[in-house]
Backbone as ProteinMPNN parsed JSONL, in Angstrom:
{"seq_chain_A": "MVELAPEKMTAVLNRLRRAQGQLGGVLKMIEDGRDCQDVVTQLAAVGKAIDRAGFAVITAGLKQCLLESGGQDTLDTAAMEKMFLSLA", "coords_chain_A": {"N_chain_A": [[9.332, -74.19, 101.01], [10.096, -71.536, 103.176], [13.022, -71.114, 105.14], [13.679, -69.234, 107.697], [16.442, -66.898, 108.489], [18.283, -66.9, 111.329], [19.653, -64.511, 112.438], [17.97, -62.686, 111.311], [15.767, -62.941, 112.993], [16.236, -61.949, 115.347], [14.778, -59.657, 116.45], [12.421, -60.189, 116.474], [12.185, -62.51, 118.361], [13.011, -60.731, 120.317], [10.796, -59.261, 121.167], [8.676, -61.04, 121.014], [9.685, -62.26, 123.568], [9.083, -60.356, 125.331], [6.442, -59.892, 125.192], [5.963, -62.465, 126.587], [6.676, -62.029, 128.925], [4.633, -59.653, 129.472], [2.315, -61.344, 129.373], [2.893, -62.947, 131.523], [2.377, -60.949, 133.548], [-0.118, -60.451, 133.311], [-1.528, -62.68, 134.132], [-0.707, -62.65, 136.886], [-1.911, -60.225, 137.504], [-4.461, -61.118, 137.218], [-4.717, -62.811, 139.298], [-4.063, -61.489, 141.62], [-6.328, -60.06, 141.888], [-6.918, -57.795, 140.24], [-8.38, -54.79, 138.715], [-10.663, -55.287, 136.298], [-10.584, -53.514, 133.675], [-8.136, -52.719, 134.079], [-6.811, -55.248, 133.161], [-7.967, -56.056, 130.797], [-6.805, -54.152, 129.419], [-3.919, -54.614, 129.519], [-3.922, -57.265, 128.326], [-4.966, -56.562, 125.79], [-2.488, -55.384, 124.915], [-0.724, -57.461, 124.811], [-1.697, -58.878, 122.86], [-1.515, -57.298, 120.613], [1.418, -57.258, 120.531], [1.978, -59.859, 119.798], [0.51, -59.856, 117.235], [2.443, -58.097, 115.968], [4.683, -59.313, 116.034], [4.193, -61.792, 114.209], [3.577, -60.267, 112.022], [6.183, -59.345, 111.358], [7.383, -61.941, 110.779], [6.293, -62.974, 108.608], [6.704, -60.847, 106.908], [9.726, -60.791, 106.822], [9.774, -63.376, 105.688], [8.515, -63.118, 103.278], [10.228, -61.102, 102.043], [12.354, -62.618, 101.761], [11.772, -64.699, 100.237], [11.582, -62.948, 97.869], [13.983, -62.484, 97.162], [15.441, -64.664, 96.726], [14.157, -65.458, 94.465], [15.007, -63.979, 92.82], [13.343, -61.823, 91.781], [11.742, -62.978, 90.075], [8.172, -64.156, 89.644], [7.622, -66.423, 91.496], [6.557, -66.597, 93.871], [3.881, -67.942, 96.267], [1.007, -66.854, 96.005], [-1.402, -67.132, 97.182], [-0.882, -68.847, 99.512], [0.405, -66.894, 100.799], [-1.364, -64.864, 101.525], [-3.225, -66.647, 102.902], [-1.616, -66.453, 105.113], [-1.32, -63.74, 106.135], [-3.97, -63.188, 106.491], [-4.309, -64.948, 108.681], [-3.486, -63.497, 110.728], [-5.192, -61.497, 111.27]], "CA_chain_A": [[8.908, -73.78, 102.383], [11.488, -70.531, 103.392], [13.46, -71.013, 106.466], [14.155, -67.652, 108.103], [17.759, -66.383, 109.099], [18.205, -66.522, 112.852], [19.778, -63.326, 112.585], [16.618, -61.718, 111.058], [14.708, -63.046, 113.863], [16.227, -61.422, 116.767], [14.09, -58.38, 116.801], [10.918, -61.05, 116.603], [12.448, -63.106, 119.332], [12.801, -59.896, 121.672], [9.293, -59.031, 121.023], [7.723, -62.266, 121.863], [9.749, -62.315, 124.957], [8.543, -58.99, 126.035], [5.077, -60.323, 125.137], [5.575, -63.235, 127.381], [6.614, -61.444, 130.292], [3.563, -58.896, 129.577], [1.373, -62.316, 129.587], [3.005, -63.331, 132.903], [2.07, -59.767, 134.096], [-1.622, -60.246, 133.36], [-1.796, -63.677, 135.009], [-0.285, -61.969, 138.081], [-2.993, -59.331, 137.824], [-5.801, -61.511, 137.369], [-4.437, -63.735, 140.611], [-4.193, -60.56, 142.621], [-7.743, -59.593, 141.815], [-6.828, -56.426, 139.681], [-9.466, -54.313, 138.06], [-10.989, -55.997, 134.68], [-10.211, -52.793, 132.621], [-6.459, -53.011, 133.502], [-6.211, -56.614, 132.745], [-8.055, -56.185, 129.382], [-5.923, -53.295, 128.732], [-2.935, -55.515, 129.342], [-4.358, -58.277, 127.328], [-4.8, -56.018, 124.081], [-0.761, -55.154, 124.65], [0.091, -58.654, 124.662], [-2.307, -59.462, 121.31], [-0.774, -56.521, 119.623], [2.785, -57.436, 120.634], [1.822, -61.127, 118.908], [0.347, -59.75, 116.103], [3.261, -57.359, 114.881], [5.697, -60.162, 115.809], [3.412, -62.498, 113.378], [3.479, -59.439, 110.646], [7.483, -59.257, 110.989], [7.97, -62.964, 110.445], [5.826, -62.858, 107.086], [7.609, -59.463, 106.232], [11.126, -61.399, 106.439], [9.72, -64.472, 104.949], [8.467, -62.347, 101.781], [11.61, -60.628, 101.57], [13.627, -63.492, 101.68], [11.484, -65.128, 98.567], [11.685, -62.404, 96.596], [15.32, -62.197, 97.016], [15.879, -66.098, 96.244], [13.668, -65.646, 93.224], [15.428, -62.955, 91.541], [12.35, -61.067, 91.174], [10.588, -63.728, 89.336], [6.857, -64.64, 90.09], [7.309, -67.682, 92.009], [5.673, -66.794, 95.398], [2.833, -68.507, 96.109], [0.365, -65.533, 96.516], [-2.812, -67.824, 98.027], [-0.095, -68.861, 101.15], [1.039, -65.446, 101.743], [-2.583, -64.349, 101.736], [-3.659, -67.048, 104.117], [-0.726, -66.063, 106.507], [-1.696, -62.354, 106.552], [-5.226, -63.528, 106.952], [-4.562, -65.708, 109.686], [-3.119, -62.404, 111.848], [-6.352, -60.582, 111.128]], "C_chain_A": [[10.409, -73.04, 102.62], [11.623, -71.049, 105.059], [14.201, -69.587, 106.637], [15.538, -67.866, 108.704], [17.409, -66.298, 110.473], [18.839, -65.188, 113.097], [18.995, -62.248, 112.167], [15.554, -61.753, 112.096], [14.852, -62.396, 115.227], [15.138, -60.44, 117.122], [12.507, -59.129, 117.334], [11.018, -61.821, 118.205], [12.546, -62.087, 120.729], [11.007, -59.766, 121.743], [8.436, -59.87, 121.627], [8.02, -62.488, 123.201], [9.303, -61.535, 125.814], [7.029, -59.543, 125.957], [4.901, -61.241, 126.366], [5.938, -63.022, 128.862], [5.073, -60.612, 130.3], [2.536, -60.055, 130.076], [1.482, -62.835, 131.065], [2.609, -62.108, 133.997], [0.454, -59.891, 134.119], [-2.023, -61.367, 133.997], [-1.589, -63.516, 136.591], [-1.581, -61.002, 138.523], [-4.525, -59.872, 138.127], [-5.473, -62.205, 138.787], [-4.76, -62.741, 141.735], [-5.506, -59.933, 142.56], [-8.141, -58.09, 141.318], [-8.307, -56.104, 138.964], [-9.599, -54.798, 136.57], [-10.525, -54.844, 133.73], [-8.726, -52.767, 132.785], [-6.254, -54.106, 132.909], [-6.588, -56.65, 131.435], [-7.224, -55.244, 128.838], [-4.421, -54.033, 128.522], [-2.469, -56.566, 128.18], [-4.175, -57.513, 126.066], [-3.365, -55.747, 124.19], [-0.324, -56.117, 124.187], [-0.427, -59.058, 123.098], [-1.702, -58.484, 120.574], [0.673, -56.849, 119.369], [3.056, -58.568, 119.6], [1.936, -61.117, 117.601], [1.794, -58.999, 115.165], [4.562, -58.628, 115.069], [5.385, -61.178, 114.666], [3.838, -61.669, 112.002], [5.153, -59.605, 110.408], [7.98, -60.56, 110.524], [7.537, -63.088, 109.043], [6.624, -61.961, 106.311], [8.909, -60.469, 105.677], [10.784, -62.498, 105.625], [9.389, -63.951, 103.357], [9.622, -61.753, 101.327], [12.489, -61.525, 101.006], [13.205, -64.482, 100.561], [11.782, -64.634, 97.688], [13.076, -62.203, 96.248], [15.827, -63.489, 96.521], [15.199, -66.339, 95.077], [14.176, -65.13, 92.412], [14.567, -62.17, 91.123], [11.515, -61.695, 90.368], [9.443, -64.094, 90.222], [6.862, -65.989, 90.601], [6.808, -68.046, 93.369], [4.356, -67.349, 95.22], [1.748, -67.607, 97.09], [-0.744, -66.017, 97.383], [-1.954, -68.313, 99.406], [-0.007, -67.576, 101.634], [-0.188, -65.027, 102.087], [-2.951, -65.153, 102.837], [-2.732, -66.744, 105.236], [-1.295, -64.68, 106.862], [-3.095, -62.232, 107.326], [-5.362, -64.139, 108.389], [-4.241, -64.859, 111.127], [-4.267, -61.629, 111.969], [-7.411, -60.757, 111.911]], "O_chain_A": [[11.508, -73.553, 102.408], [10.744, -71.28, 105.889], [15.034, -69.038, 105.915], [15.788, -68.884, 109.35], [16.388, -65.716, 110.84], [18.469, -64.686, 114.158], [19.195, -61.084, 112.513], [14.648, -60.925, 112.187], [13.953, -62.28, 116.061], [14.642, -60.548, 118.243], [11.743, -58.761, 118.226], [10.13, -61.729, 119.052], [12.271, -62.449, 121.873], [10.273, -60.353, 122.537], [7.635, -59.608, 122.524], [7.161, -62.814, 124.021], [9.101, -61.869, 126.981], [6.488, -59.532, 127.062], [3.973, -61.035, 127.148], [5.552, -63.724, 129.797], [4.309, -60.975, 131.194], [1.91, -59.822, 131.11], [0.496, -63.111, 131.748], [2.554, -62.365, 135.2], [-0.149, -59.354, 135.049], [-3.079, -61.166, 134.597], [-2.228, -64.173, 137.412], [-2.124, -61.03, 139.628], [-5.411, -59.413, 138.848], [-6.416, -61.949, 139.535], [-5.547, -63.014, 142.641], [-5.674, -59.109, 143.458], [-9.092, -57.389, 141.662], [-9.167, -56.949, 138.717], [-8.675, -54.677, 135.766], [-9.94, -55.334, 132.764], [-8.026, -52.789, 131.772], [-5.431, -54.055, 131.996], [-5.786, -57.193, 130.675], [-6.847, -55.473, 127.689], [-3.859, -53.991, 127.428], [-1.454, -56.735, 127.504], [-3.254, -57.823, 125.311], [-2.905, -56.004, 123.077], [0.437, -56.041, 123.222], [0.363, -59.491, 122.259], [-1.204, -59.003, 119.574], [1.16, -56.765, 118.241], [3.949, -58.509, 118.753], [2.711, -61.725, 116.863], [2.094, -59.29, 114.007], [5.346, -58.762, 114.129], [6.403, -61.494, 114.049], [4.345, -62.25, 111.043], [5.485, -59.992, 109.287], [9.005, -60.502, 109.846], [8.429, -63.318, 108.226], [7.142, -62.249, 105.233], [9.082, -60.83, 104.513], [11.573, -62.658, 104.693], [10.0, -64.401, 102.388], [9.976, -61.936, 100.163], [13.218, -61.34, 100.032], [14.089, -65.083, 99.95], [12.21, -65.209, 96.687], [13.375, -61.783, 95.13], [16.799, -63.364, 95.776], [15.492, -67.386, 94.5], [14.051, -65.498, 91.244], [14.811, -61.651, 90.034], [10.55, -61.085, 89.907], [9.637, -64.328, 91.414], [6.042, -66.757, 90.098], [6.653, -69.145, 93.9], [3.752, -67.254, 94.152], [1.627, -67.594, 98.315], [-1.042, -65.307, 98.343], [-2.548, -68.069, 100.456], [-0.323, -67.234, 102.773], [-0.182, -64.71, 103.277], [-3.059, -64.525, 103.891], [-3.209, -66.812, 106.37], [-1.757, -64.563, 107.997], [-3.371, -61.554, 108.316], [-6.31, -63.901, 109.138], [-4.542, -65.241, 112.258], [-4.285, -60.973, 113.011], [-8.384, -60.009, 111.81]]}, "name": "protein", "num_of_chains": 1, "seq": "MVELAPEKMTAVLNRLRRAQGQLGGVLKMIEDGRDCQDVVTQLAAVGKAIDRAGFAVITAGLKQCLLESGGQDTLDTAAMEKMFLSLA"}
């Protein structure tokens, strides 16, 4: 198991906080009876932000694994593939 360094996750945390704020905005839009197209557009933006955060976490984990293994082929390819596909 790879433990990600907190300093590497600052950008991810910021992105997730923005997505959290966007999601709150979507909830308010629905409560206010806003146009369906506007709501869907904002939901898509939230989804994309979350996906990008997920990819950033996976990328950081992969990079850390490569550095720790010294370039040796010790990565669990199936596990990495499963993580990437979970975001697809």
